[in-house]
Amino acid sequence: MPWRKKAPPKRCCSFGPEKRGVWDSMRAYLSVASLIAAAFIGNSFPAQGQSARSLPGCETAPEVRKVLDKKLDPKLLDKMKRPERVTLEREVLNDLIAEHPRELEPYQTLVNSMRSEDPDQFAGLRNRLVKMAKDDPNDPLALLLAGWVLRGKDTLESVRLLEAAQAKAPNFPWPFDELASDYFRGKIADQNKVKENIEAFFAICPASTDNSAQWLLAKDPALQPKVAVALRARLQTETDPQRLKDYEILWGLEFRARPPAEHDALRAQLTQDLKRLAMLNPKGDAGWQAFLIKGHKQAGGGFKLRGRECAELVSMLAHL
């Protein structure tokens, strides 16, 4: 069924302006949450031009990433009250899942949001995702989503579903990442299986900056140098300022992966990176400037900078 918004029902009562605004926010929040939950009752229909059995790759599709960056910009969300912020998030994610039902990140963002902010709604969503996997046990994406939301609720079933997804699509990276997370802690903790799965994930996605995968990578020192090399190679051809901020992940990874005797050479490389970054985006916003300043400190510039000094440093880097 298409994920379309329903026309709001007519009001049966009259409120003053202040109460009406609160009621409108609450009603919009509840209707969107209900709409999204209902959409999981049946399998999502693939959008035009998107294969019904395509699987998410290592990176979010550019058209999806563009919408997420623009419409769910943290700077925008921070200025909103909670009901309006939640409503906007759900509307954006609802539209993305309708248009790109085989992309992973909109589902991830939706589940994370509902898990932390709406436990009751999340329980219903979890049940619907599990039902999707039961209704279509040959779909690796449905199996992945069900396995993911069952972590902490039924870990053995989570593992079974993730292993089923893995078996049906051996080159699908995300079951490996989720299995590594399952095996990291709790009654089934198994560090050998964590290592096996996280190495399999990075074999498929060698330059991934996924938060969960990077966190697990920190537990595997032998793998870190390989990922650092792959990530640097990817970032050398990147021009999008949002993606270029992944240099912060790279720098931390390189300093952890290399011995202290090589850190001076790393700081010199970091300085060269900063020069390139400043030239690529010489008129970056405050967030971009803060990113460059943080990199400058990591390269050895330990002094504090304020206001105009920050802008001057960015300008200086851009003209070096």
C-alpha positions as a LaTeX table, in Angstrom:
\begin{tabular}{lrrr}
\hline
Residue & $x$ (\AA) & $y$ (\AA) & $z$ (\AA) \\
\hline
Met1 & 0.00 & 0.00 & 0.00 \\
Pro2 & 1.33 & 3.48 & $-0.81$ \\
Trp3 & 2.42 & 5.58 & 2.12 \\
Arg4 & 0.17 & 8.58 & 1.60 \\
Lys5 & $-0.90$ & 11.13 & 4.14 \\
Lys6 & $-4.58$ & 11.18 & 4.98 \\
Ala7 & $-6.54$ & 14.38 & 4.95 \\
Pro8 & $-6.94$ & 15.69 & 8.52 \\
Pro9 & $-10.39$ & 15.17 & 10.04 \\
Lys10 & $-12.66$ & 18.12 & 10.66 \\
Arg11 & $-12.56$ & 19.66 & 14.10 \\
Cys12 & $-15.55$ & 19.03 & 16.29 \\
Cys13 & $-14.63$ & 21.58 & 18.90 \\
Ser14 & $-13.35$ & 25.13 & 19.10 \\
Phe15 & $-10.16$ & 26.13 & 20.90 \\
Gly16 & $-8.31$ & 29.34 & 21.53 \\
Pro17 & $-5.17$ & 30.02 & 19.46 \\
Glu18 & $-2.75$ & 28.68 & 22.08 \\
Lys19 & $-4.63$ & 25.44 & 22.76 \\
Arg20 & $-5.34$ & 24.95 & 19.08 \\
Gly21 & $-1.59$ & 25.07 & 18.32 \\
Val22 & $-0.82$ & 22.43 & 20.95 \\
Trp23 & $-3.69$ & 20.24 & 19.72 \\
Asp24 & $-2.57$ & 20.56 & 16.09 \\
Ser25 & 0.98 & 19.49 & 16.98 \\
Met26 & $-0.23$ & 16.51 & 19.01 \\
Arg27 & $-2.71$ & 15.42 & 16.35 \\
Ala28 & $-0.11$ & 15.68 & 13.56 \\
Tyr29 & 2.37 & 13.69 & 15.64 \\
Leu30 & $-0.12$ & 10.91 & 16.38 \\
Ser31 & $-1.49$ & 10.69 & 12.85 \\
Val32 & 1.96 & 10.43 & 11.29 \\
Ala33 & 3.07 & 7.83 & 13.83 \\
Ser34 & $-0.06$ & 5.78 & 13.13 \\
Leu35 & 0.39 & 6.13 & 9.39 \\
Ile36 & 3.97 & 4.90 & 9.50 \\
Ala37 & 3.06 & 1.98 & 11.73 \\
Ala38 & 0.21 & 1.01 & 9.41 \\
Ala39 & 2.51 & 1.07 & 6.41 \\
Phe40 & 4.45 & $-1.86$ & 7.81 \\
Ile41 & 1.41 & $-4.12$ & 7.86 \\
Gly42 & 2.07 & $-5.11$ & 4.24 \\
Asn43 & 5.32 & $-5.28$ & 2.33 \\
Ser44 & 6.46 & $-1.96$ & 0.92 \\
Phe45 & 5.94 & $-1.54$ & $-2.81$ \\
Pro46 & 9.16 & $-0.71$ & $-4.68$ \\
Ala47 & 9.34 & 2.75 & $-6.17$ \\
Gln48 & 9.38 & 3.16 & $-9.93$ \\
Gly49 & 12.76 & 2.21 & $-11.37$ \\
Gln50 & 13.88 & 0.44 & $-8.20$ \\
Ser51 & 14.20 & $-3.35$ & $-8.22$ \\
Ala52 & 11.91 & $-5.22$ & $-5.86$ \\
Arg53 & 14.87 & $-7.31$ & $-4.72$ \\
Ser54 & 17.66 & $-4.77$ & $-4.75$ \\
Leu55 & 19.56 & $-4.63$ & $-1.46$ \\
Pro56 & 21.15 & $-1.67$ & 0.34 \\
Gly57 & 24.80 & $-1.18$ & $-0.51$ \\
Cys58 & 27.68 & 0.03 & 1.62 \\
Glu59 & 26.60 & 3.67 & 1.31 \\
Thr60 & 23.20 & 5.32 & 1.35 \\
Ala61 & 22.02 & 6.25 & $-2.15$ \\
Pro62 & 22.99 & 9.88 & $-2.96$ \\
Glu63 & 19.39 & 10.96 & $-3.56$ \\
Val64 & 18.37 & 9.62 & $-0.14$ \\
Arg65 & 21.40 & 11.13 & 1.57 \\
Lys66 & 20.63 & 14.50 & 0.02 \\
Val67 & 17.10 & 14.53 & 1.47 \\
Leu68 & 18.30 & 13.42 & 4.91 \\
Asp69 & 21.04 & 16.06 & 5.00 \\
Lys70 & 18.69 & 18.84 & 3.92 \\
Lys71 & 15.40 & 18.06 & 5.64 \\
Leu72 & 16.74 & 16.46 & 8.83 \\
Asp73 & 19.67 & 18.82 & 9.34 \\
Pro74 & 20.43 & 18.81 & 13.11 \\
Lys75 & 20.72 & 22.60 & 13.04 \\
Leu76 & 17.14 & 22.78 & 11.78 \\
Leu77 & 15.79 & 20.16 & 14.19 \\
Asp78 & 17.45 & 21.78 & 17.22 \\
Lys79 & 15.34 & 24.90 & 16.70 \\
Met80 & 12.05 & 23.01 & 16.78 \\
Lys81 & 9.86 & 21.95 & 19.68 \\
Arg82 & 9.66 & 18.20 & 20.23 \\
Pro83 & 6.18 & 17.54 & 18.72 \\
Glu84 & 7.03 & 19.51 & 15.56 \\
Arg85 & 10.47 & 17.90 & 15.31 \\
Val86 & 9.08 & 14.38 & 15.67 \\
Thr87 & 6.32 & 15.10 & 13.15 \\
Leu88 & 8.83 & 16.41 & 10.61 \\
Glu89 & 11.16 & 13.44 & 11.12 \\
Arg90 & 8.36 & 10.94 & 10.64 \\
Glu91 & 7.00 & 12.71 & 7.55 \\
Val92 & 10.43 & 12.83 & 5.90 \\
Leu93 & 11.19 & 9.20 & 6.71 \\
Asn94 & 7.70 & 8.13 & 5.65 \\
Asp95 & 8.20 & 9.74 & 2.24 \\
Leu96 & 11.70 & 8.28 & 1.83 \\
Ile97 & 10.61 & 4.74 & 2.64 \\
Ala98 & 7.71 & 5.09 & 0.21 \\
Glu99 & 10.05 & 6.25 & $-2.57$ \\
His100 & 13.06 & 4.08 & $-1.67$ \\
Pro101 & 11.76 & 1.00 & 0.14 \\
Arg102 & 14.97 & $-0.95$ & $-0.47$ \\
Glu103 & 17.26 & 1.65 & 1.16 \\
Leu104 & 18.35 & 0.95 & 4.74 \\
Glu105 & 19.04 & 4.30 & 6.39 \\
Pro106 & 15.45 & 5.63 & 6.46 \\
Tyr107 & 14.38 & 2.45 & 8.30 \\
Gln108 & 17.36 & 2.76 & 10.65 \\
Thr109 & 16.60 & 6.37 & 11.48 \\
Leu110 & 12.92 & 5.65 & 12.00 \\
Val111 & 13.57 & 2.66 & 14.28 \\
Asn112 & 16.20 & 4.50 & 16.33 \\
Ser113 & 13.88 & 7.48 & 16.76 \\
Met114 & 10.89 & 5.40 & 17.82 \\
Arg115 & 12.97 & 3.12 & 20.05 \\
Ser116 & 14.28 & 6.08 & 22.08 \\
Glu117 & 11.31 & 8.45 & 22.01 \\
Asp118 & 8.18 & 6.27 & 21.64 \\
Pro119 & 8.64 & 2.83 & 23.23 \\
Asp120 & 4.94 & 1.96 & 22.83 \\
Gln121 & 4.96 & 2.88 & 19.12 \\
Phe122 & 8.27 & 1.07 & 18.71 \\
Ala123 & 6.80 & $-2.19$ & 20.06 \\
Gly124 & 4.12 & $-2.06$ & 17.36 \\
Leu125 & 6.69 & $-1.24$ & 14.69 \\
Arg126 & 8.89 & $-4.13$ & 15.84 \\
Asn127 & 5.95 & $-6.53$ & 15.56 \\
Arg128 & 5.20 & $-5.36$ & 12.03 \\
Leu129 & 8.81 & $-5.71$ & 10.92 \\
Val130 & 8.92 & $-9.23$ & 12.33 \\
Lys131 & 5.68 & $-10.01$ & 10.50 \\
Met132 & 7.21 & $-8.72$ & 7.25 \\
Ala133 & 10.03 & $-11.26$ & 7.61 \\
Lys134 & 7.59 & $-14.07$ & 8.38 \\
Asp135 & 5.47 & $-13.16$ & 5.37 \\
Asp136 & 8.48 & $-13.04$ & 3.04 \\
Pro137 & 11.27 & $-15.24$ & 4.47 \\
Asn138 & 13.19 & $-15.06$ & 1.19 \\
Asp139 & 13.79 & $-11.31$ & 1.43 \\
Pro140 & 17.20 & $-10.63$ & 3.04 \\
Leu141 & 16.25 & $-7.02$ & 3.80 \\
Ala142 & 13.09 & $-8.04$ & 5.67 \\
Leu143 & 15.10 & $-10.65$ & 7.59 \\
Leu144 & 17.75 & $-8.06$ & 8.45 \\
Leu145 & 15.23 & $-5.52$ & 9.76 \\
Ala146 & 13.42 & $-8.12$ & 11.85 \\
Gly147 & 16.67 & $-9.45$ & 13.28 \\
Trp148 & 17.83 & $-5.97$ & 14.13 \\
Val149 & 14.71 & $-4.89$ & 16.05 \\
Leu150 & 14.63 & $-8.17$ & 18.01 \\
Arg151 & 18.04 & $-7.54$ & 19.57 \\
Gly152 & 17.48 & $-7.30$ & 23.31 \\
Lys153 & 13.98 & $-8.72$ & 22.97 \\
Asp154 & 14.78 & $-12.17$ & 21.55 \\
Thr155 & 18.48 & $-12.35$ & 20.77 \\
Leu156 & 18.49 & $-15.98$ & 19.65 \\
Glu157 & 15.76 & $-15.25$ & 17.12 \\
Ser158 & 17.65 & $-12.10$ & 16.11 \\
Val159 & 20.72 & $-14.20$ & 15.34 \\
Arg160 & 18.65 & $-16.79$ & 13.44 \\
Leu161 & 17.09 & $-14.12$ & 11.22 \\
Leu162 & 20.38 & $-12.35$ & 10.57 \\
Glu163 & 22.11 & $-15.62$ & 9.70 \\
Ala164 & 19.23 & $-16.42$ & 7.34 \\
Ala165 & 19.70 & $-13.04$ & 5.63 \\
Gln166 & 23.42 & $-13.73$ & 5.43 \\
Ala167 & 22.87 & $-17.14$ & 3.84 \\
Lys168 & 20.47 & $-15.79$ & 1.23 \\
Ala169 & 22.69 & $-12.83$ & 0.28 \\
Pro170 & 26.36 & $-13.52$ & 1.13 \\
Asn171 & 27.48 & $-10.17$ & $-0.33$ \\
Phe172 & 24.89 & $-8.16$ & 1.63 \\
Pro173 & 27.09 & $-6.38$ & 4.22 \\
Trp174 & 24.64 & $-5.38$ & 6.93 \\
Pro175 & 23.78 & $-8.81$ & 8.41 \\
Phe176 & 27.50 & $-9.18$ & 9.21 \\
Asp177 & 27.55 & $-5.85$ & 11.04 \\
Glu178 & 24.42 & $-6.67$ & 13.03 \\
Leu179 & 25.63 & $-10.17$ & 13.91 \\
Ala180 & 28.88 & $-8.70$ & 15.21 \\
Ser181 & 26.80 & $-6.46$ & 17.46 \\
Asp182 & 24.68 & $-9.40$ & 18.65 \\
Tyr183 & 27.76 & $-11.42$ & 19.56 \\
Phe184 & 29.53 & $-8.55$ & 21.30 \\
Arg185 & 27.73 & $-8.80$ & 24.64 \\
Gly186 & 25.19 & $-10.76$ & 26.66 \\
Lys187 & 24.71 & $-14.50$ & 27.09 \\
Ile188 & 25.84 & $-15.31$ & 23.56 \\
Ala189 & 28.95 & $-13.10$ & 23.66 \\
Asp190 & 31.64 & $-14.58$ & 21.43 \\
Gln191 & 34.61 & $-12.41$ & 20.51 \\
Asn192 & 35.73 & $-14.79$ & 17.78 \\
Lys193 & 32.36 & $-14.37$ & 16.05 \\
Val194 & 32.53 & $-10.60$ & 16.52 \\
Lys195 & 35.90 & $-10.59$ & 14.78 \\
Glu196 & 34.72 & $-12.96$ & 12.04 \\
Asn197 & 31.64 & $-10.89$ & 11.24 \\
Ile198 & 33.18 & $-7.42$ & 11.44 \\
Glu199 & 36.04 & $-8.53$ & 9.19 \\
Ala200 & 33.51 & $-9.93$ & 6.72 \\
Phe201 & 31.64 & $-6.61$ & 6.80 \\
Phe202 & 34.75 & $-4.55$ & 6.05 \\
Ala203 & 35.77 & $-7.01$ & 3.33 \\
Ile204 & 32.59 & $-5.95$ & 1.52 \\
Cys205 & 32.60 & $-2.28$ & 2.67 \\
Pro206 & 36.31 & $-1.49$ & 3.25 \\
Ala207 & 35.80 & 2.28 & 3.64 \\
Ser208 & 32.59 & 2.31 & 5.68 \\
Thr209 & 32.15 & 5.03 & 8.31 \\
Asp210 & 29.02 & 3.45 & 9.80 \\
Asn211 & 28.94 & 4.24 & 13.53 \\
Ser212 & 28.31 & 0.68 & 14.69 \\
Ala213 & 30.94 & $-0.80$ & 12.39 \\
Gln214 & 33.53 & 1.80 & 13.41 \\
Trp215 & 32.83 & 1.16 & 17.08 \\
Leu216 & 33.37 & $-2.57$ & 16.62 \\
Leu217 & 36.45 & $-1.89$ & 14.49 \\
Ala218 & 38.07 & $-0.29$ & 17.53 \\
Lys219 & 38.11 & $-3.78$ & 19.08 \\
Asp220 & 40.09 & $-5.23$ & 16.15 \\
Pro221 & 43.50 & $-3.48$ & 16.00 \\
Ala222 & 44.80 & $-5.71$ & 13.20 \\
Leu223 & 41.99 & $-4.62$ & 10.88 \\
Gln224 & 42.29 & $-0.88$ & 11.53 \\
Pro225 & 45.26 & $-0.12$ & 9.20 \\
Lys226 & 43.48 & $-1.76$ & 6.24 \\
Val227 & 40.31 & 0.25 & 6.82 \\
Ala228 & 42.34 & 3.46 & 7.25 \\
Val229 & 44.01 & 2.94 & 3.86 \\
Ala230 & 40.68 & 2.27 & 2.14 \\
Leu231 & 38.98 & 5.24 & 3.79 \\
Arg232 & 41.78 & 7.63 & 2.86 \\
Ala233 & 41.60 & 6.47 & $-0.76$ \\
Arg234 & 37.84 & 7.11 & $-0.80$ \\
Leu235 & 38.10 & 10.56 & 0.76 \\
Gln236 & 40.82 & 11.64 & $-1.67$ \\
Thr237 & 38.18 & 11.84 & $-4.40$ \\
Glu238 & 35.35 & 13.23 & $-2.24$ \\
Thr239 & 34.12 & 16.81 & $-2.67$ \\
Asp240 & 30.85 & 16.94 & $-0.70$ \\
Pro241 & 31.51 & 18.93 & 2.53 \\
Gln242 & 29.18 & 16.68 & 4.54 \\
Arg243 & 31.05 & 13.56 & 3.49 \\
Leu244 & 34.44 & 15.27 & 3.84 \\
Lys245 & 33.80 & 15.52 & 7.56 \\
Asp246 & 34.53 & 11.79 & 7.61 \\
Tyr247 & 38.17 & 12.87 & 7.67 \\
Glu248 & 37.67 & 13.21 & 11.43 \\
Ile249 & 36.97 & 9.46 & 11.58 \\
Leu250 & 39.99 & 8.78 & 9.36 \\
Trp251 & 42.39 & 10.83 & 11.49 \\
Gly252 & 41.33 & 9.09 & 14.70 \\
Leu253 & 41.65 & 5.72 & 13.00 \\
Glu254 & 45.12 & 6.48 & 11.64 \\
Phe255 & 46.44 & 7.65 & 15.01 \\
Arg256 & 45.11 & 4.47 & 16.66 \\
Ala257 & 46.46 & 2.23 & 13.91 \\
Arg258 & 49.99 & 3.64 & 13.77 \\
Pro259 & 52.70 & 3.51 & 16.49 \\
Pro260 & 53.60 & 6.72 & 18.39 \\
Ala261 & 56.91 & 6.95 & 16.50 \\
Glu262 & 54.91 & 7.68 & 13.32 \\
His263 & 52.57 & 10.28 & 14.82 \\
Asp264 & 54.68 & 13.27 & 13.73 \\
Ala265 & 54.40 & 12.09 & 10.13 \\
Leu266 & 50.65 & 11.68 & 10.64 \\
Arg267 & 50.38 & 15.25 & 11.93 \\
Ala268 & 52.17 & 16.50 & 8.83 \\
Gln269 & 49.75 & 14.53 & 6.65 \\
Leu270 & 46.82 & 15.90 & 8.65 \\
Thr271 & 48.03 & 19.45 & 7.98 \\
Gln272 & 48.10 & 18.72 & 4.25 \\
Asp273 & 44.57 & 17.33 & 4.51 \\
Leu274 & 43.41 & 20.53 & 6.20 \\
Lys275 & 44.87 & 22.68 & 3.43 \\
Arg276 & 43.02 & 20.65 & 0.80 \\
Leu277 & 39.78 & 20.74 & 2.78 \\
Ala278 & 39.93 & 24.49 & 3.31 \\
Met279 & 40.45 & 25.04 & $-0.43$ \\
Leu280 & 37.57 & 22.72 & $-1.33$ \\
Asn281 & 35.13 & 24.65 & 0.85 \\
Pro282 & 36.60 & 28.10 & 1.62 \\
Lys283 & 33.20 & 29.58 & 2.62 \\
Gly284 & 32.05 & 26.81 & 4.91 \\
Asp285 & 29.59 & 27.49 & 7.73 \\
Ala286 & 30.33 & 27.51 & 11.46 \\
Gly287 & 30.09 & 23.70 & 11.63 \\
Trp288 & 32.67 & 23.37 & 8.86 \\
Gln289 & 34.98 & 25.84 & 10.59 \\
Ala290 & 34.66 & 23.95 & 13.87 \\
Phe291 & 35.59 & 20.74 & 12.03 \\
Leu292 & 38.74 & 22.39 & 10.61 \\
Ile293 & 39.67 & 23.87 & 13.98 \\
Lys294 & 39.37 & 20.46 & 15.63 \\
Gly295 & 41.60 & 18.97 & 12.94 \\
His296 & 44.10 & 21.80 & 13.43 \\
Lys297 & 44.33 & 21.01 & 17.13 \\
Gln298 & 44.83 & 17.32 & 16.39 \\
Ala299 & 47.66 & 18.26 & 14.04 \\
Gly300 & 49.45 & 19.95 & 16.93 \\
Gly301 & 47.88 & 23.41 & 17.16 \\
Gly302 & 46.84 & 23.17 & 20.79 \\
Phe303 & 45.94 & 26.83 & 21.34 \\
Lys304 & 42.38 & 28.09 & 21.58 \\
Leu305 & 40.87 & 30.22 & 18.84 \\
Arg306 & 37.83 & 32.47 & 19.01 \\
Gly307 & 35.67 & 34.45 & 16.64 \\
Arg308 & 37.69 & 36.21 & 13.98 \\
Glu309 & 40.75 & 34.05 & 14.70 \\
Cys310 & 38.81 & 30.98 & 13.55 \\
Ala311 & 37.84 & 32.66 & 10.28 \\
Glu312 & 41.41 & 33.83 & 9.77 \\
Leu313 & 42.75 & 30.31 & 10.27 \\
Val314 & 40.27 & 28.91 & 7.74 \\
Ser315 & 41.23 & 31.61 & 5.26 \\
Met316 & 44.93 & 30.98 & 5.90 \\
Leu317 & 44.53 & 27.24 & 5.30 \\
Ala318 & 42.66 & 27.91 & 2.07 \\
His319 & 45.53 & 30.02 & 0.70 \\
Leu320 & 48.49 & 27.91 & 1.79 \\
\hline
\end{tabular}
